[in-house]
């Protein structure tokens, strides 16, 4: 079935260092949508980035990701981590315009902790 | 002001009891969803509704029953509660079934 695999567990970084959170996926969808959601402590998940265009970089709030269908990847990157980036990051997949509709399939989540 | 209201925020229930989780959205959206977030598990899709009609159900157990009394409501009734049902339940909505979600703040359910 369809699935999303992320860097598991906790990623700890020092403020100012680059961020890279891995996300790969498996799907039968011919045109998958890929998403990154961010969830801060005691808050609800919030959409950070999305893409369905192959090899096109998408950016928001300093984060960027590029969907590579050849490698089924959608890694999240940021050039310089900030303390406020500490949160749980989910990669997710959907078949938005296909028969499976707008259901989101989430990865396990990666907890990013940024230290001073 | 919160655009999606989930009530209650916290809920403690006894094994075997029944509870209803409330979700109301004030975004004018036509599609609504329920997701569950259990410890050490990814956010898990449960149901989707569009114009008050069930579109997709990925919940194996009939103990979970969504109820849509109004277009902007999608409540979740859970019967015969089990400790394994302990989780945070998120309601979400989207303009239509091709649009981005907005998540509510969740209901944290603990079954003892």
mmCIF file of C-alpha atoms in Angstrom:
data_model
loop_
_atom_site.group_PDB
_atom_site.id
_atom_site.type_symbol
_atom_site.label_atom_id
_atom_site.label_comp_id
_atom_site.label_asym_id
_atom_site.label_seq_id
_atom_site.Cartn_x
_atom_site.Cartn_y
_atom_site.Cartn_z
ATOM 1 C CA UNK A 1 0.000 0.000 0.000
ATOM 2 C CA UNK A 2 0.862 3.658 0.052
ATOM 3 C CA UNK A 3 3.324 4.743 2.694
ATOM 4 C CA UNK A 4 5.638 7.526 3.801
ATOM 5 C CA UNK A 5 9.020 7.000 5.441
ATOM 6 C CA UNK A 6 10.723 9.784 7.356
ATOM 7 C CA UNK A 7 13.913 10.281 9.341
ATOM 8 C CA UNK A 8 12.797 8.669 12.540
ATOM 9 C CA UNK A 9 13.015 9.926 16.044
ATOM 10 C CA UNK A 10 14.778 13.018 17.210
ATOM 11 C CA UNK A 11 17.049 15.312 15.234
ATOM 12 C CA UNK A 12 19.029 17.721 17.378
ATOM 13 C CA UNK A 13 20.757 20.699 15.809
ATOM 14 C CA UNK A 14 22.600 23.761 16.934
ATOM 15 C CA UNK A 15 21.015 27.051 15.974
ATOM 16 C CA UNK A 16 22.359 28.323 12.673
ATOM 17 C CA UNK A 17 23.177 24.934 11.209
ATOM 18 C CA UNK A 18 21.329 23.604 8.163
ATOM 19 C CA UNK A 19 18.256 21.420 8.502
ATOM 20 C CA UNK A 20 17.535 18.367 6.383
ATOM 21 C CA UNK A 21 14.684 16.025 7.203
ATOM 22 C CA UNK A 22 14.301 13.051 4.914
ATOM 23 C CA UNK A 23 11.060 11.866 3.383
ATOM 24 C CA UNK A 24 10.531 9.088 0.871
ATOM 25 C CA UNK A 25 7.300 7.554 -0.232
ATOM 26 C CA UNK A 26 5.755 4.579 -1.933
ATOM 27 C CA UNK A 27 2.548 4.982 -3.883
ATOM 28 C CA UNK A 28 0.452 3.721 -6.737
ATOM 29 C CA UNK A 29 -0.885 7.216 -7.301
ATOM 30 C CA UNK A 30 0.159 8.482 -10.709
ATOM 31 C CA UNK A 31 0.182 12.122 -9.542
ATOM 32 C CA UNK A 32 0.880 12.172 -5.821
ATOM 33 C CA UNK A 33 0.721 15.322 -3.746
ATOM 34 C CA UNK A 34 3.448 15.598 -1.113
ATOM 35 C CA UNK A 35 3.195 17.761 1.984
ATOM 36 C CA UNK A 36 5.201 18.825 4.989
ATOM 37 C CA UNK A 37 3.230 19.636 8.124
ATOM 38 C CA UNK A 38 4.672 21.176 11.280
ATOM 39 C CA UNK A 39 3.232 20.608 14.727
ATOM 40 C CA UNK A 40 4.505 22.698 17.621
ATOM 41 C CA UNK A 41 4.033 21.484 21.177
ATOM 42 C CA UNK A 42 0.369 21.342 22.172
ATOM 43 C CA UNK A 43 -0.747 22.716 18.826
ATOM 44 C CA UNK A 44 -2.429 21.228 15.794
ATOM 45 C CA UNK A 45 -0.573 20.263 12.610
ATOM 46 C CA UNK A 46 -0.142 23.162 10.202
ATOM 47 C CA UNK A 47 0.691 22.970 6.518
ATOM 48 C CA UNK A 48 4.240 24.114 5.796
ATOM 49 C CA UNK A 49 4.867 23.076 2.166
ATOM 50 C CA UNK A 50 3.232 21.142 -0.598
ATOM 51 C CA UNK A 51 4.076 20.043 -4.111
ATOM 52 C CA UNK A 52 2.953 17.789 -6.907
ATOM 53 C CA UNK A 53 5.284 19.102 -9.595
ATOM 54 C CA UNK A 54 8.296 16.948 -10.314
ATOM 55 C CA UNK A 55 11.708 18.592 -9.828
ATOM 56 C CA UNK A 56 10.272 21.962 -8.859
ATOM 57 C CA UNK A 57 11.474 23.579 -5.616
ATOM 58 C CA UNK A 58 8.768 24.893 -3.305
ATOM 59 C CA UNK A 59 9.540 27.314 -0.480
ATOM 60 C CA UNK A 60 7.785 28.734 2.544
ATOM 61 C CA UNK A 61 8.952 30.439 5.730
ATOM 62 C CA UNK A 62 12.597 29.694 4.968
ATOM 63 C CA UNK A 63 11.995 25.994 4.373
ATOM 64 C CA UNK A 64 12.175 24.371 0.967
ATOM 65 C CA UNK A 65 11.614 20.985 -0.590
ATOM 66 C CA UNK A 66 11.723 19.504 -4.071
ATOM 67 C CA UNK A 67 9.605 16.574 -5.185
ATOM 68 C CA UNK A 68 11.733 14.037 -7.042
ATOM 69 C CA UNK A 69 9.522 11.359 -8.499
ATOM 70 C CA UNK A 70 12.512 9.427 -9.817
ATOM 71 C CA UNK A 71 13.647 8.772 -6.257
ATOM 72 C CA UNK A 72 10.223 9.133 -4.589
ATOM 73 C CA UNK A 73 11.600 11.755 -2.260
ATOM 74 C CA UNK A 74 10.494 15.068 -0.777
ATOM 75 C CA UNK A 75 13.173 16.088 1.695
ATOM 76 C CA UNK A 76 12.689 19.204 3.827
ATOM 77 C CA UNK A 77 15.570 21.662 4.060
ATOM 78 C CA UNK A 78 16.425 24.969 5.619
ATOM 79 C CA UNK A 79 19.738 26.764 5.388
ATOM 80 C CA UNK A 80 19.896 27.928 8.986
ATOM 81 C CA UNK A 81 17.939 26.470 11.902
ATOM 82 C CA UNK A 82 16.236 28.759 14.406
ATOM 83 C CA UNK A 83 15.171 27.982 17.940
ATOM 84 C CA UNK A 84 11.545 28.475 16.899
ATOM 85 C CA UNK A 85 11.875 25.645 14.360
ATOM 86 C CA UNK A 86 11.793 23.119 17.198
ATOM 87 C CA UNK A 87 8.695 21.059 16.468
ATOM 88 C CA UNK A 88 7.382 17.775 15.107
ATOM 89 C CA UNK A 89 7.544 17.580 11.319
ATOM 90 C CA UNK A 90 5.333 15.251 9.306
ATOM 91 C CA UNK A 91 5.707 14.322 5.688
ATOM 92 C CA UNK A 92 2.427 13.301 4.078
ATOM 93 C CA UNK A 93 1.073 11.990 0.794
ATOM 94 C CA UNK A 94 -2.291 12.239 -0.934
ATOM 95 C CA UNK A 95 -3.977 11.373 -4.193
ATOM 96 C CA UNK A 96 -5.721 14.713 -4.273
ATOM 97 C CA UNK A 97 -7.107 14.615 -7.790
ATOM 98 C CA UNK A 98 -7.391 10.868 -8.008
ATOM 99 C CA UNK A 99 -9.813 8.230 -6.871
ATOM 100 C CA UNK A 100 -8.413 8.090 -3.331
ATOM 101 C CA UNK A 101 -9.307 11.714 -2.786
ATOM 102 C CA UNK A 102 -7.993 14.052 -0.156
ATOM 103 C CA UNK A 103 -7.008 11.462 2.448
ATOM 104 C CA UNK A 104 -3.557 12.221 3.868
ATOM 105 C CA UNK A 105 -1.105 9.402 4.576
ATOM 106 C CA UNK A 106 1.398 10.577 7.157
ATOM 107 C CA UNK A 107 4.885 9.451 8.033
ATOM 108 C CA UNK A 108 5.834 8.744 11.629
ATOM 109 C CA UNK A 109 7.079 12.281 12.173
ATOM 110 C CA UNK A 110 10.508 13.702 12.958
ATOM 111 C CA UNK A 111 11.031 15.703 16.113
ATOM 112 C CA UNK A 112 13.419 18.572 15.465
ATOM 113 C CA UNK A 113 15.104 20.122 18.471
ATOM 114 C CA UNK A 114 17.187 23.238 17.891
ATOM 115 C CA UNK A 115 19.619 24.184 20.662
ATOM 116 C CA UNK A 116 21.343 27.525 21.238
ATOM 117 C CA UNK B 1 -10.712 33.160 17.111
ATOM 118 C CA UNK B 2 -10.412 29.458 16.446
ATOM 119 C CA UNK B 3 -11.821 28.509 13.071
ATOM 120 C CA UNK B 4 -12.323 24.870 14.026
ATOM 121 C CA UNK B 5 -13.664 24.173 17.480
ATOM 122 C CA UNK B 6 -13.144 20.803 19.056
ATOM 123 C CA UNK B 7 -14.744 19.962 22.378
ATOM 124 C CA UNK B 8 -13.770 18.890 24.887
ATOM 125 C CA UNK B 9 -10.070 19.612 24.843
ATOM 126 C CA UNK B 10 -9.372 16.831 27.337
ATOM 127 C CA UNK B 11 -11.513 13.807 28.121
ATOM 128 C CA UNK B 12 -11.074 10.957 30.571
ATOM 129 C CA UNK B 13 -13.403 7.996 30.091
ATOM 130 C CA UNK B 14 -13.937 4.646 31.725
ATOM 131 C CA UNK B 15 -13.447 1.451 29.736
ATOM 132 C CA UNK B 16 -16.740 0.361 28.204
ATOM 133 C CA UNK B 17 -18.338 3.795 28.222
ATOM 134 C CA UNK B 18 -19.408 5.934 25.278
ATOM 135 C CA UNK B 19 -18.276 9.438 24.402
ATOM 136 C CA UNK B 20 -18.934 11.991 21.695
ATOM 137 C CA UNK B 21 -16.188 14.256 20.398
ATOM 138 C CA UNK B 22 -17.488 17.517 18.990
ATOM 139 C CA UNK B 23 -16.163 19.317 15.924
ATOM 140 C CA UNK B 24 -17.509 22.544 14.435
ATOM 141 C CA UNK B 25 -15.848 24.534 11.689
ATOM 142 C CA UNK B 26 -16.514 28.162 10.830
ATOM 143 C CA UNK B 27 -14.504 28.323 7.640
ATOM 144 C CA UNK B 28 -17.383 27.627 5.271
ATOM 145 C CA UNK B 29 -15.687 24.424 4.196
ATOM 146 C CA UNK B 30 -17.546 21.585 2.542
ATOM 147 C CA UNK B 31 -15.268 18.694 3.480
ATOM 148 C CA UNK B 32 -14.458 17.490 6.987
ATOM 149 C CA UNK B 33 -12.216 14.781 8.356
ATOM 150 C CA UNK B 34 -11.193 12.918 11.494
ATOM 151 C CA UNK B 35 -7.646 11.792 12.248
ATOM 152 C CA UNK B 36 -6.201 9.996 15.252
ATOM 153 C CA UNK B 37 -2.765 10.557 16.751
ATOM 154 C CA UNK B 38 -1.687 7.747 19.071
ATOM 155 C CA UNK B 39 1.589 7.541 20.915
ATOM 156 C CA UNK B 40 4.472 6.516 18.655
ATOM 157 C CA UNK B 41 2.210 6.242 15.624
ATOM 158 C CA UNK B 42 1.705 8.578 12.675
ATOM 159 C CA UNK B 43 -1.413 10.648 12.282
ATOM 160 C CA UNK B 44 -3.959 8.169 11.026
ATOM 161 C CA UNK B 45 -6.883 8.963 8.715
ATOM 162 C CA UNK B 46 -10.265 7.833 10.027
ATOM 163 C CA UNK B 47 -13.108 9.393 8.012
ATOM 164 C CA UNK B 48 -13.826 11.971 5.371
ATOM 165 C CA UNK B 49 -17.121 13.701 4.664
ATOM 166 C CA UNK B 50 -18.120 15.961 1.822
ATOM 167 C CA UNK B 51 -21.380 17.912 1.926
ATOM 168 C CA UNK B 52 -22.369 15.809 4.934
ATOM 169 C CA UNK B 53 -21.933 12.543 3.060
ATOM 170 C CA UNK B 54 -19.407 9.881 3.994
ATOM 171 C CA UNK B 55 -16.660 9.713 1.367
ATOM 172 C CA UNK B 56 -14.130 7.392 2.925
ATOM 173 C CA UNK B 57 -13.932 5.253 6.050
ATOM 174 C CA UNK B 58 -10.611 3.744 7.073
ATOM 175 C CA UNK B 59 -11.672 2.793 10.576
ATOM 176 C CA UNK B 60 -11.977 -0.941 10.988
ATOM 177 C CA UNK B 61 -14.171 -0.772 14.033
ATOM 178 C CA UNK B 62 -17.863 0.104 13.955
ATOM 179 C CA UNK B 63 -17.410 1.512 17.467
ATOM 180 C CA UNK B 64 -16.376 4.748 15.750
ATOM 181 C CA UNK B 65 -19.333 6.521 14.173
ATOM 182 C CA UNK B 66 -19.167 10.024 12.688
ATOM 183 C CA UNK B 67 -22.279 12.154 12.929
ATOM 184 C CA UNK B 68 -22.983 15.190 10.775
ATOM 185 C CA UNK B 69 -26.081 17.027 11.980
ATOM 186 C CA UNK B 70 -25.156 20.234 10.152
ATOM 187 C CA UNK B 71 -22.905 21.070 7.235
ATOM 188 C CA UNK B 72 -20.258 22.561 9.521
ATOM 189 C CA UNK B 73 -20.407 19.800 12.147
ATOM 190 C CA UNK B 74 -18.738 16.419 12.183
ATOM 191 C CA UNK B 75 -18.890 14.788 15.584
ATOM 192 C CA UNK B 76 -17.317 11.449 16.429
ATOM 193 C CA UNK B 77 -19.165 8.975 18.596
ATOM 194 C CA UNK B 78 -17.059 6.250 20.182
ATOM 195 C CA UNK B 79 -18.792 3.372 21.929
ATOM 196 C CA UNK B 80 -17.498 0.584 24.155
ATOM 197 C CA UNK B 81 -14.293 2.528 24.805
ATOM 198 C CA UNK B 82 -11.037 0.637 25.242
ATOM 199 C CA UNK B 83 -7.696 1.788 26.675
ATOM 200 C CA UNK B 84 -6.227 1.426 23.153
ATOM 201 C CA UNK B 85 -8.580 4.195 22.020
ATOM 202 C CA UNK B 86 -6.512 6.625 24.074
ATOM 203 C CA UNK B 87 -5.182 9.179 21.605
ATOM 204 C CA UNK B 88 -5.541 12.720 20.400
ATOM 205 C CA UNK B 89 -8.351 13.006 17.881
ATOM 206 C CA UNK B 90 -8.021 15.780 15.328
ATOM 207 C CA UNK B 91 -10.825 17.155 13.251
ATOM 208 C CA UNK B 92 -9.919 18.919 10.009
ATOM 209 C CA UNK B 93 -11.706 20.609 7.160
ATOM 210 C CA UNK B 94 -11.030 21.770 3.628
ATOM 211 C CA UNK B 95 -12.900 23.942 1.157
ATOM 212 C CA UNK B 96 -13.542 20.903 -0.986
ATOM 213 C CA UNK B 97 -11.964 17.510 -1.498
ATOM 214 C CA UNK B 98 -9.210 19.045 -3.629
ATOM 215 C CA UNK B 99 -8.063 21.648 -1.125
ATOM 216 C CA UNK B 100 -5.659 22.028 1.761
ATOM 217 C CA UNK B 101 -6.668 21.105 5.267
ATOM 218 C CA UNK B 102 -7.072 23.185 8.371
ATOM 219 C CA UNK B 103 -6.748 21.116 11.542
ATOM 220 C CA UNK B 104 -8.538 21.728 14.808
ATOM 221 C CA UNK B 105 -6.709 21.791 18.119
ATOM 222 C CA UNK B 106 -7.643 18.205 18.966
ATOM 223 C CA UNK B 107 -9.351 16.301 21.752
ATOM 224 C CA UNK B 108 -7.046 14.304 24.011
ATOM 225 C CA UNK B 109 -8.862 11.162 25.091
ATOM 226 C CA UNK B 110 -7.635 8.954 27.897
ATOM 227 C CA UNK B 111 -9.483 5.696 28.521
ATOM 228 C CA UNK B 112 -8.840 4.122 31.922
#
